């Protein structure tokens, strides 16, 4: 459907990747770990290795959860847009086909101290 | 010489005719459609504007008289409140957080309602509707003004009130009420009326005003009680106008039903999202609570709402689509929000805190199905961290919903242990939503929402003050260490305790 308007009203997205100075938005959410009120929005460079970003940015963000230390990025289950995906964390975002505004959920079955 | 005998007084009916319906005319220089260019494009068909029945038949002369009287009373009490240090009568300085949210998020909404009704008063072709909308427009302006004046007496003493105008435009959580009203004001006059006049004023306003005003009374806040009372008789008129308008639209043509139903679905959901902030104020920010958000929802939404929609069923209207999901969220949203505000308090112009044991017990008793199971363990853990001197701060920025612009704190309607994730690619761009209902609103009119100015995304674009948290704080007028952070140890807490001590004992210095 299209907006009801007096004259043609085009789509004017304001969040395109061209506004992010070569970086891109990536969202993250740790399933069943609700200590963190909402998914995180981050802005890595597509050429960054996923594991480097996870260790430098995501690990500190989730550190307050009692399960955080036990998270092994090579073992977590990844979900994107409700489908499981394989992520080689040793490779970059672009090599993994992770695009602008993708939401990456990770699951750590059997690990839930706080919201089990 | 014959003197024409002046009739002493006009009858009410005659006066109403002369001062409303008689003010209209049939244009001769311009075609009707050019005079009212926004009357038809939304698809609403009106055959006869004269069929519109004015529900209160108020004329402008009487209106001015009533309103002037209300303003006189209001300002007399506000003056007395200021002169007698009325701010020291509130139960506790934590209460001020509720007022700060109200001033930043709700009062600017009154001003938007003023602008919107002024426009509706110009754009509806029916003269009776025009006059009623113009009165409501002036009411809403008065509401914004009386609220700002009432709360300015707190601004003299406490943090977080000083920049509500800039914060309305720039503070991340205020993009929620702002986008709500921007959405309504950029609709046509009929959608605006269904959005604000009916869905907000009629279906949801009691949830906002009744608990908030009784909360103010319970907590010794005479300033807020006074503007509440002053607005109350206006609100009764606004509710009637909203209801009359929707009935009028539905009676005029059967083609209007699906359009109106869609607006109801949309605006009920948008209103619910906005009001979850009120739920948080009610359950957590009132030191002395009136009722829980769940109880208010039961009385004002579930009971009153089902009666209303039973009444509207004869026009073919059914309850809004999000009705069931709203009921499922009832026992969750206030907790989800306060937990969020607590961990993000470095970025809010009001204080957060961990509820006391007694408060947690109250919440357990009011939310027996959900609180002990899902939310109390989180508060307990936050408390453990705070007691150990390692207070939990979530410095991650939040994913926002493309429609309501809320941070996506909501869980799946049927699984409170999992955040609700919804997304959609529209014309090659990916968008995220807090719920099925917000996604549906955007899918229906993507042009409107893909241009949304999303505060968190903008931070990464470097537009909000130039990048970095310090620049951002300067840009939103947030004074670090004063406006934000935990209530415990705040300047508000210290000052209130000291001043109250001076007012109630000999311990003052
Ligand atoms: Fe109002
Ligand atoms: Fe109103
Ligand atoms: Zn939403």
Coordinates of C-alpha atoms and ligand atoms in Angstrom, one line a residue:
Chain A
X1 CA 0.0 0.0 0.0
X2 CA 1.0 3.6 -0.4
X3 CA 0.5 6.7 1.7
X4 CA -2.7 8.6 1.0
X5 CA -1.6 12.0 -0.3
X6 CA -2.7 14.8 -2.6
X7 CA 0.2 14.3 -5.0
X8 CA 2.8 11.5 -5.5
X9 CA 4.9 11.1 -2.4
X10 CA 8.1 9.1 -3.0
X11 CA 9.9 6.9 -0.4
X12 CA 12.7 9.0 1.1
X13 CA 14.7 6.7 3.4
X14 CA 17.1 8.5 5.7
X15 CA 19.0 5.6 7.1
X16 CA 20.8 4.3 4.0
X17 CA 24.3 3.0 4.4
X18 CA 25.7 6.1 2.6
X19 CA 25.1 8.1 5.8
X20 CA 27.4 6.0 7.9
X21 CA 30.8 7.1 6.8
X22 CA 31.8 3.7 5.4
X23 CA 30.5 1.8 8.4
X24 CA 27.1 0.1 8.7
X25 CA 24.5 -0.5 11.4
X26 CA 24.4 -4.0 12.9
X27 CA 21.9 -4.9 15.7
X28 CA 22.6 -7.6 18.3
X29 CA 20.4 -9.5 20.7
X30 CA 21.2 -12.3 23.2
X31 CA 18.1 -14.5 23.3
X32 CA 16.5 -15.0 26.7
X33 CA 19.0 -12.6 28.4
X34 CA 16.7 -9.8 29.3
X35 CA 19.0 -8.0 31.7
X36 CA 19.7 -5.9 28.6
X37 CA 16.5 -4.0 28.0
X38 CA 16.7 -3.9 24.2
X39 CA 18.8 -5.2 21.3
X40 CA 22.0 -3.2 20.8
X41 CA 22.6 -0.9 17.8
X42 CA 26.2 -0.8 16.7
X43 CA 28.1 0.6 13.8
X44 CA 31.1 -1.5 12.7
X45 CA 33.1 -1.3 9.6
X46 CA 32.1 -4.0 7.1
X47 CA 35.7 -5.1 6.8
X48 CA 36.1 -5.7 10.6
X49 CA 36.5 -9.4 11.6
X50 CA 33.3 -10.3 13.4
X51 CA 35.2 -11.8 16.3
X52 CA 37.3 -8.7 16.8
X53 CA 34.1 -6.6 17.0
X54 CA 32.4 -9.1 19.3
X55 CA 35.4 -9.0 21.7
X56 CA 35.9 -5.3 21.6
X57 CA 32.3 -4.1 21.7
X58 CA 29.8 -6.8 22.4
X59 CA 31.7 -8.6 25.2
X60 CA 32.0 -5.5 27.4
X61 CA 28.3 -4.6 26.7
X62 CA 27.1 -7.9 28.0
X63 CA 29.7 -8.3 30.8
X64 CA 27.3 -7.6 33.6
X65 CA 25.3 -10.8 32.9
X66 CA 26.5 -13.7 35.1
X67 CA 26.6 -15.9 31.9
X68 CA 28.8 -13.5 29.9
X69 CA 32.2 -15.0 30.7
X70 CA 31.1 -18.4 29.4
X71 CA 30.0 -17.2 26.0
X72 CA 32.1 -18.8 23.3
X73 CA 31.5 -17.0 20.0
X74 CA 32.4 -20.1 18.0
X75 CA 29.7 -22.2 19.7
X76 CA 26.7 -19.8 19.9
X77 CA 23.8 -20.3 17.5
X78 CA 23.2 -17.4 15.2
X79 CA 19.8 -16.3 13.9
X80 CA 19.1 -13.6 11.4
X81 CA 15.6 -12.6 10.4
X82 CA 14.1 -15.6 12.2
X83 CA 16.4 -18.1 10.3
X84 CA 19.5 -19.8 11.6
X85 CA 22.7 -18.7 9.9
X86 CA 26.3 -19.8 10.0
X87 CA 28.7 -17.1 10.9
X88 CA 32.5 -17.6 10.6
X89 CA 33.5 -15.2 13.3
X90 CA 37.1 -15.3 12.0
X91 CA 35.9 -13.5 8.9
X92 CA 34.7 -10.0 8.3
X93 CA 31.1 -8.8 8.3
X94 CA 31.1 -8.4 4.5
X95 CA 32.7 -11.9 4.0
X96 CA 29.9 -13.3 6.1
X97 CA 27.3 -11.5 4.0
X98 CA 26.1 -9.4 7.0
X99 CA 24.6 -6.2 5.6
X100 CA 23.5 -2.8 6.8
X101 CA 20.8 -3.0 9.5
X102 CA 20.9 -6.8 9.9
X103 CA 19.9 -8.0 13.4
X104 CA 22.0 -10.8 14.7
X105 CA 20.6 -12.8 17.5
X106 CA 22.7 -15.3 19.3
X107 CA 21.5 -18.2 21.4
X108 CA 23.3 -20.0 24.2
X109 CA 21.2 -23.0 25.1
X110 CA 21.4 -24.3 28.6
X111 CA 22.9 -21.0 29.8
X112 CA 20.5 -18.9 31.7
X113 CA 21.2 -17.8 35.2
X114 CA 19.0 -14.7 35.4
X115 CA 15.9 -15.2 33.2
X116 CA 15.6 -18.9 33.1
Chain B
X1 CA -40.2 58.5 16.6
X2 CA -40.4 54.8 16.6
X3 CA -37.7 53.1 18.6
X4 CA -36.8 49.6 17.7
X5 CA -37.2 47.6 20.8
X6 CA -34.0 45.6 21.5
X7 CA -34.7 42.1 22.6
X8 CA -33.2 41.9 26.0
X9 CA -31.6 38.5 25.6
X10 CA -31.2 35.9 22.9
X11 CA -32.6 32.5 23.6
X12 CA -30.0 29.8 23.8
X13 CA -31.1 28.1 20.6
X14 CA -31.1 31.4 18.7
X15 CA -27.8 32.4 20.1
X16 CA -26.3 29.1 19.1
X17 CA -27.7 29.4 15.6
X18 CA -26.3 32.9 15.2
X19 CA -22.9 32.3 16.7
X20 CA -22.1 29.0 15.1
X21 CA -24.1 27.8 12.1
X22 CA -24.8 31.3 10.9
X23 CA -21.1 32.1 10.6
X24 CA -20.8 29.9 7.6
X25 CA -21.4 31.0 4.0
X26 CA -21.6 29.6 0.5
X27 CA -18.5 30.8 -1.4
X28 CA -19.0 32.5 -4.7
X29 CA -15.5 33.6 -5.7
X30 CA -14.0 30.2 -5.4
X31 CA -15.3 26.7 -5.8
X32 CA -16.0 24.9 -2.5
X33 CA -13.3 22.3 -3.2
X34 CA -10.6 25.0 -3.4
X35 CA -11.7 26.4 -0.1
X36 CA -11.4 23.0 1.5
X37 CA -8.6 21.3 -0.3
X38 CA -8.0 18.6 2.3
X39 CA -11.6 17.5 2.8
X40 CA -11.8 14.7 0.3
X41 CA -8.4 13.2 -0.3
X42 CA -8.5 10.8 2.6
X43 CA -11.5 9.0 1.0
X44 CA -14.0 9.9 3.6
X45 CA -17.4 10.8 2.1
X46 CA -19.6 13.4 3.8
X47 CA -23.0 14.1 2.2
X48 CA -24.4 16.6 4.5
X49 CA -22.4 18.6 7.1
X50 CA -25.6 20.0 8.5
X51 CA -26.4 16.6 9.9
X52 CA -23.5 17.1 12.4
X53 CA -25.0 17.6 15.8
X54 CA -23.0 19.8 18.1
X55 CA -22.8 17.8 21.3
X56 CA -22.5 20.7 23.7
X57 CA -23.8 23.8 21.9
X58 CA -21.3 26.1 23.5
X59 CA -21.0 29.6 21.9
X60 CA -17.8 31.6 21.9
X61 CA -19.1 34.3 24.4
X62 CA -19.9 31.7 27.0
X63 CA -16.7 29.8 26.2
X64 CA -14.5 32.9 27.0
X65 CA -16.4 33.5 30.2
X66 CA -15.9 29.9 31.5
X67 CA -12.3 29.7 30.5
X68 CA -11.4 33.1 32.0
X69 CA -13.0 32.0 35.3
X70 CA -11.0 28.7 35.3
X71 CA -7.8 30.6 34.5
X72 CA -8.3 33.0 37.4
X73 CA -8.8 30.2 39.9
X74 CA -5.8 28.3 38.4
X75 CA -3.4 31.1 38.7
X76 CA -4.5 32.1 42.2
X77 CA -3.6 28.6 43.4
X78 CA -0.4 28.4 41.4
X79 CA 0.7 31.7 43.0
X80 CA -0.1 30.5 46.5
X81 CA 1.8 27.2 45.7
X82 CA 4.9 29.2 44.7
X83 CA 4.7 31.6 47.7
X84 CA 4.2 28.8 50.2
X85 CA 7.0 26.5 49.0
X86 CA 4.4 24.0 47.8
X87 CA 7.2 21.9 46.3
X88 CA 8.1 20.8 49.8
X89 CA 4.7 19.2 50.3
X90 CA 5.3 16.3 47.8
X91 CA 5.8 12.9 49.4
X92 CA 9.3 12.4 48.1
X93 CA 11.7 13.8 45.5
X94 CA 11.5 10.6 43.5
X95 CA 8.0 11.8 42.5
X96 CA 9.7 14.6 40.5
X97 CA 10.8 12.1 37.8
X98 CA 7.1 11.6 36.9
X99 CA 6.7 15.4 36.5
X100 CA 9.8 15.7 34.4
X101 CA 8.5 13.0 32.0
X102 CA 5.2 14.7 31.9
X103 CA 6.6 18.1 31.1
X104 CA 9.0 16.8 28.5
X105 CA 6.7 14.3 26.8
X106 CA 3.1 15.2 27.5
X107 CA 2.9 19.0 27.7
X108 CA 4.4 19.5 24.2
X109 CA 1.7 17.0 23.1
X110 CA -0.9 19.4 24.3
X111 CA 0.6 22.1 22.2
X112 CA 0.6 19.7 19.2
X113 CA -3.1 19.0 19.8
X114 CA -3.6 22.8 19.8
X115 CA -2.0 23.1 16.4
X116 CA -3.8 20.1 15.0
X117 CA -7.3 21.2 16.1
X118 CA -6.6 24.7 14.7
X119 CA -5.9 23.1 11.4
X120 CA -8.9 20.7 11.6
X121 CA -11.1 23.8 12.5
X122 CA -10.0 25.3 9.2
X123 CA -10.1 22.2 7.0
X124 CA -13.4 20.6 7.9
X125 CA -16.1 22.2 5.7
X126 CA -18.9 22.0 8.3
X127 CA -19.3 25.2 10.3
X128 CA -20.5 23.4 13.5
X129 CA -17.4 21.2 13.5
X130 CA -15.2 24.2 12.7
X131 CA -16.3 26.1 15.8
X132 CA -16.0 23.0 18.1
X133 CA -12.5 22.3 16.8
X134 CA -11.4 25.9 17.3
X135 CA -12.6 25.8 20.9
X136 CA -10.7 22.6 21.5
X137 CA -7.7 24.2 19.8
X138 CA -7.7 27.0 22.4
X139 CA -8.3 24.6 25.2
X140 CA -5.2 22.6 24.2
X141 CA -3.1 25.7 24.1
X142 CA -4.3 26.6 27.5
X143 CA -3.4 23.1 28.8
X144 CA 0.1 23.4 27.5
X145 CA 0.4 26.9 29.1
X146 CA -1.1 25.9 32.5
X147 CA 1.1 22.8 32.7
X148 CA 4.3 24.7 31.8
X149 CA 3.4 27.4 34.4
X150 CA 2.5 24.9 37.1
X151 CA 5.7 22.9 36.6
X152 CA 7.9 26.0 36.3
X153 CA 7.6 26.3 40.1
X154 CA 9.5 23.0 40.3
X155 CA 12.1 24.2 37.8
X156 CA 13.2 26.8 40.3
X157 CA 14.4 24.1 42.7
X158 CA 15.1 20.9 40.8
X159 CA 17.1 19.5 37.9
X160 CA 15.7 18.1 34.7
X161 CA 12.9 20.6 34.0
X162 CA 15.0 23.4 32.5
X163 CA 15.2 22.4 28.8
X164 CA 12.0 20.6 28.0
X165 CA 11.5 22.5 24.7
X166 CA 14.9 21.3 23.3
X167 CA 14.5 17.9 24.9
X168 CA 11.1 17.5 23.2
X169 CA 12.9 17.7 19.9
X170 CA 16.2 16.1 20.7
X171 CA 16.0 13.7 23.7
X172 CA 15.8 10.1 22.4
X173 CA 12.8 8.9 24.5
X174 CA 10.8 12.1 23.6
X175 CA 10.9 11.0 19.9
X176 CA 8.1 8.6 21.0
X177 CA 5.4 11.3 21.8
X178 CA 6.8 13.6 19.2
X179 CA 6.5 11.0 16.4
X180 CA 3.0 10.2 17.7
X181 CA 1.8 13.7 17.3
X182 CA 3.8 14.4 14.1
X183 CA 2.1 11.3 12.6
X184 CA -1.4 12.6 13.6
X185 CA -0.7 16.1 12.4
X186 CA 0.6 15.0 9.0
X187 CA -2.6 13.0 8.4
X188 CA -5.6 14.7 6.9
X189 CA -8.3 16.3 9.1
X190 CA -10.4 13.1 9.4
X191 CA -7.5 11.0 10.4
X192 CA -6.4 13.6 12.9
X193 CA -9.8 13.6 14.4
X194 CA -10.0 9.8 14.7
X195 CA -6.4 9.7 16.0
X196 CA -6.5 12.5 18.6
X197 CA -10.2 13.4 19.0
X198 CA -11.4 9.9 19.3
X199 CA -8.7 7.3 20.0
X200 CA -6.6 9.4 22.3
X201 CA -9.1 11.7 23.9
X202 CA -12.0 9.2 24.1
X203 CA -10.4 5.7 24.4
X204 CA -7.2 6.4 26.2
X205 CA -7.2 9.8 27.9
X206 CA -8.7 8.5 31.1
X207 CA -5.8 6.2 31.5
X208 CA -3.5 9.2 31.4
X209 CA -5.4 11.9 33.4
X210 CA -7.3 10.0 36.0
X211 CA -4.4 8.1 37.5
X212 CA -2.0 10.9 37.0
X213 CA -4.1 13.5 38.7
X214 CA -5.1 11.3 41.6
X215 CA -1.4 10.3 41.8
X216 CA -0.6 14.0 42.1
X217 CA -3.2 14.4 44.8
X218 CA -1.9 11.4 46.7
X219 CA 1.6 12.7 46.6
X220 CA 0.9 16.3 47.7
X221 CA 1.5 17.9 44.4
X222 CA -1.1 20.8 44.4
X223 CA 0.3 22.4 41.3
X224 CA -0.4 19.4 39.1
X225 CA -3.8 18.7 40.8
X226 CA -4.7 22.3 39.9
X227 CA -4.0 22.1 36.2
X228 CA -5.7 18.7 36.2
X229 CA -8.9 20.1 37.6
X230 CA -8.7 23.1 35.4
X231 CA -8.4 20.8 32.3
X232 CA -11.0 18.3 33.4
X233 CA -14.2 20.1 32.1
X234 CA -12.4 20.7 28.8
X235 CA -11.6 17.0 28.5
X236 CA -15.3 16.1 29.0
X237 CA -16.0 18.3 26.0
X238 CA -13.1 16.8 24.0
X239 CA -14.3 13.3 24.6
X240 CA -17.8 14.1 23.4
X241 CA -16.5 15.8 20.3
X242 CA -14.4 12.8 19.4
X243 CA -17.3 10.4 19.8
X244 CA -19.7 12.6 17.9
X245 CA -17.3 13.0 15.1
X246 CA -16.7 9.3 14.6
X247 CA -20.4 8.5 14.7
X248 CA -21.1 11.3 12.2
X249 CA -18.4 10.0 9.8
X250 CA -19.8 6.5 10.1
X251 CA -23.4 7.6 9.6
X252 CA -22.6 9.6 6.5
X253 CA -21.5 6.8 4.2
X254 CA -20.8 3.1 4.4
X255 CA -17.6 3.6 2.4
X256 CA -16.1 5.3 5.5
X257 CA -16.2 2.2 7.7
X258 CA -13.0 0.4 6.5
X259 CA -11.0 3.6 6.5
X260 CA -12.1 4.5 10.0
X261 CA -11.5 1.0 11.3
X262 CA -8.0 1.0 10.0
X263 CA -7.3 4.3 11.7
X264 CA -8.7 2.9 14.9
X265 CA -6.4 -0.1 14.7
X266 CA -3.5 2.2 14.1
X267 CA -4.2 4.8 16.7
X268 CA -5.1 2.5 19.4
X269 CA -1.8 0.8 19.1
X270 CA 0.2 4.0 18.8
X271 CA -1.6 5.4 21.8
X272 CA -1.0 2.2 23.8
X273 CA 2.8 2.4 23.1
X274 CA 2.8 6.0 24.2
X275 CA 0.9 5.3 27.4
X276 CA 3.2 2.6 28.5
X277 CA 5.3 5.5 29.8
X278 CA 2.4 6.5 32.0
X279 CA 2.2 2.9 33.3
X280 CA 5.8 3.2 34.3
X281 CA 5.1 6.5 36.2
X282 CA 2.2 4.9 38.0
X283 CA 3.8 1.7 39.1
X284 CA 7.3 3.0 39.9
X285 CA 7.5 6.8 40.2
X286 CA 4.7 7.7 42.6
X287 CA 6.0 7.2 46.1
X288 CA 2.4 6.8 47.2
X289 CA 0.6 4.8 44.5
X290 CA -3.1 5.1 43.6
X291 CA -3.6 1.9 41.7
X292 CA -1.4 -0.2 39.5
X293 CA -1.2 0.3 35.7
X294 CA -2.8 -3.2 35.3
X295 CA -5.8 -2.1 37.5
X296 CA -6.2 1.2 35.6
X297 CA -6.0 -0.7 32.3
X298 CA -8.7 -3.1 33.5
X299 CA -11.1 -0.3 34.5
X300 CA -10.5 2.4 31.9
X301 CA -9.5 0.3 28.9
X302 CA -10.9 -3.2 29.2
X303 CA -14.2 -2.4 31.0
X304 CA -15.0 1.1 29.5
X305 CA -13.5 0.1 26.2
X306 CA -15.6 -3.0 25.7
X307 CA -18.7 -1.1 26.4
X308 CA -17.7 1.5 23.9
X309 CA -17.0 -1.0 21.2
X310 CA -20.2 -2.8 21.9
X311 CA -21.9 0.6 21.3
X312 CA -20.0 1.1 18.0
X313 CA -20.7 -2.4 16.8
X314 CA -24.0 -1.2 15.2
X315 CA -21.9 0.8 12.8
X316 CA -19.8 -2.3 11.9
X317 CA -16.8 -1.2 14.0
X318 CA -14.9 -4.0 15.9
X319 CA -12.4 -3.6 18.7
X320 CA -8.9 -2.5 17.5
X321 CA -6.7 -5.3 16.2
X322 CA -4.1 -4.8 18.9
X323 CA -6.7 -5.2 21.7
X324 CA -5.7 -8.7 22.6
X325 CA -2.0 -8.1 22.5
X326 CA -2.5 -5.0 24.6
X327 CA -4.2 -7.1 27.3
X328 CA -1.3 -9.6 27.2
X329 CA 1.2 -6.8 27.6
X330 CA -0.7 -5.3 30.5
X331 CA 1.3 -7.1 33.2
X332 CA 4.7 -6.5 31.7
X333 CA 5.2 -3.1 30.1
X334 CA 5.7 -1.0 33.2
X335 CA 8.4 -3.3 34.5
X336 CA 10.1 -3.6 31.1
X337 CA 10.3 0.2 31.0
X338 CA 11.5 0.9 34.5
X339 CA 14.2 -1.7 34.2
X340 CA 15.2 0.0 31.0
X341 CA 15.2 3.5 32.4
X342 CA 17.3 2.3 35.3
X343 CA 20.0 0.9 33.2
X344 CA 20.0 3.8 30.8
X345 CA 19.7 6.6 33.4
X346 CA 23.0 8.2 32.3
X347 CA 21.0 9.3 29.2
X348 CA 17.7 10.4 30.7
X349 CA 16.7 13.9 32.1
X350 CA 15.1 12.3 35.1
X351 CA 16.4 9.9 37.7
X352 CA 16.0 6.1 37.9
X353 CA 16.3 3.9 40.9
X354 CA 15.9 0.4 42.2
X355 CA 12.6 0.1 44.0
X356 CA 12.7 -0.5 47.8
X357 CA 11.8 -3.9 49.3
X358 CA 8.4 -2.5 50.2
X359 CA 7.9 -1.3 46.7
X360 CA 8.9 -4.6 45.2
X361 CA 6.4 -6.3 47.6
X362 CA 3.7 -4.0 46.3
X363 CA 4.5 -4.9 42.7
X364 CA 4.5 -8.6 43.6
X365 CA 1.1 -8.3 45.0
X366 CA -0.3 -6.2 42.1
X367 CA 1.3 -8.5 39.4
X368 CA 1.1 -12.0 40.9
X369 CA 1.3 -13.6 37.5
X370 CA 4.4 -11.9 36.3
X371 CA 6.4 -10.0 38.7
X372 CA 8.1 -12.6 40.9
X373 CA 8.6 -14.9 38.0
X374 CA 10.1 -12.5 35.5
X375 CA 11.0 -9.1 36.9
X376 CA 11.8 -9.3 40.6
X377 CA 14.9 -11.5 39.9
X378 CA 16.3 -8.8 37.7
X379 CA 15.7 -6.1 40.2
X380 CA 17.3 -8.3 42.9
X381 CA 20.3 -8.8 40.7
X382 CA 20.6 -5.1 39.9
X383 CA 20.5 -4.5 43.7
X384 CA 23.2 -7.0 44.3
X385 CA 25.4 -5.3 41.8
X386 CA 24.6 -1.8 43.2
X387 CA 25.3 -3.0 46.8
X388 CA 28.7 -4.4 45.6
X389 CA 29.5 -1.0 44.3
X390 CA 29.3 -2.1 40.7
X391 CA 26.1 -0.5 39.6
X392 CA 24.8 -1.9 36.3
X393 CA 24.9 0.7 33.5
X394 CA 23.9 -0.4 30.1
X395 CA 26.0 1.8 27.8
X396 CA 24.8 0.0 24.7
X397 CA 22.4 2.1 22.6
X398 CA 19.0 0.5 21.8
X399 CA 17.4 -0.7 18.7
X400 CA 14.3 1.5 18.1
X401 CA 11.0 0.6 16.4
X402 CA 10.6 2.3 13.0
X403 CA 7.0 3.2 13.8
X404 CA 6.6 4.1 17.5
X405 CA 10.3 4.8 18.0
X406 CA 10.2 3.1 21.4
X407 CA 13.4 1.1 22.2
X408 CA 12.4 -2.5 21.5
X409 CA 12.0 -3.5 25.1
X410 CA 8.9 -5.5 24.5
X411 CA 8.7 -9.3 24.7
X412 CA 6.8 -11.7 22.5
X413 CA 3.1 -11.5 23.2
X414 CA 3.2 -15.2 24.2
X415 CA 6.7 -15.5 25.5
X416 CA 7.9 -13.1 28.2
X417 CA 11.4 -14.6 28.2
X418 CA 12.2 -13.5 24.6
X419 CA 12.3 -10.0 23.1
X420 CA 10.0 -9.4 20.2
X421 CA 11.8 -9.0 16.9
X422 CA 10.1 -8.0 13.7
X423 CA 11.6 -6.7 10.5
X424 CA 10.8 -6.0 6.9
X425 CA 12.7 -5.0 3.8
X426 CA 10.9 -2.2 1.9
X427 CA 12.3 -1.1 -1.4
X428 CA 15.8 -2.5 -0.6
X429 CA 16.0 -1.1 2.9
X430 CA 15.7 -3.1 6.1
X431 CA 13.4 -1.8 8.9
X432 CA 12.8 -3.1 12.5
X433 CA 9.7 -3.0 14.6
X434 CA 8.6 -3.6 18.2
X435 CA 5.5 -5.6 17.3
X436 CA 3.3 -7.0 14.5
X437 CA 1.1 -4.0 14.8
X438 CA 3.8 -1.3 14.4
X439 CA 5.0 -3.3 11.4
X440 CA 1.6 -3.3 9.9
X441 CA 1.2 0.4 10.3
X442 CA 4.5 1.0 8.4
X443 CA 3.7 -1.5 5.7
X444 CA 0.5 0.3 4.9
X445 CA 2.1 3.8 4.5
X446 CA 5.9 3.2 4.2
X447 CA 6.5 6.6 2.7
X448 CA 5.6 8.2 6.0
X449 CA 7.8 6.2 8.2
X450 CA 10.9 5.4 6.2
X451 CA 11.9 9.1 6.7
X452 CA 11.6 8.8 10.5
X453 CA 14.4 10.6 12.3
X454 CA 15.6 7.8 14.6
X455 CA 17.6 9.2 17.5
X456 CA 20.0 6.3 17.9
X457 CA 20.7 5.9 14.2
X458 CA 21.3 9.6 14.0
X459 CA 23.9 9.4 16.7
X460 CA 25.9 7.1 14.5
X461 CA 25.4 9.4 11.5
X462 CA 27.1 12.0 13.7
X463 CA 24.2 14.5 13.3
X464 CA 23.2 14.9 17.0
X465 CA 25.7 17.3 18.3
X466 CA 28.6 16.1 16.2
X467 CA 29.2 12.6 17.6
X468 CA 30.2 11.3 21.0
X469 CA 28.3 11.2 24.2
X470 CA 29.5 14.6 25.6
X471 CA 28.6 16.5 22.4
X472 CA 25.2 14.7 22.5
X473 CA 24.6 15.7 26.1
X474 CA 25.4 19.3 25.3
X475 CA 23.2 19.2 22.2
X476 CA 20.1 17.9 24.1
X477 CA 20.8 20.2 27.1
X478 CA 21.3 17.4 29.5
X479 CA 23.5 18.4 32.4
X480 CA 25.6 15.4 33.2
X481 CA 25.7 14.5 36.9
X482 CA 22.6 16.7 37.7
X483 CA 19.7 15.9 35.3
X484 CA 20.6 12.2 34.8
X485 CA 21.7 9.2 36.8
X486 CA 20.5 7.4 39.8
X487 CA 18.2 9.1 42.3
X488 CA 20.3 7.9 45.2
X489 CA 23.0 10.5 45.6
X490 CA 21.3 13.0 43.3
X491 CA 21.2 16.7 43.9
X492 CA 17.4 16.5 43.9
X493 CA 17.5 14.0 46.7
X494 CA 19.9 16.1 48.8
X495 CA 18.2 19.4 48.2
X496 CA 14.7 18.1 48.9
X497 CA 15.8 16.5 52.2
X498 CA 17.7 19.6 53.3
X499 CA 14.9 22.1 52.4
X500 CA 12.2 20.0 53.9
X501 CA 14.3 19.7 57.1
X502 CA 14.5 23.4 57.2
X503 CA 10.8 23.8 56.7
X504 CA 9.8 21.2 59.3
X505 CA 12.4 21.3 62.0
X506 CA 15.0 23.5 63.6
X507 CA 17.8 21.7 62.0
X508 CA 18.2 24.1 59.1
X509 CA 21.5 25.9 58.8
Ligands
LIG1 FE1 -5.4 18.7 26.6
LIG2 FE1 -7.9 17.3 25.3
LIG3 ZN1 6.6 0.0 17.7

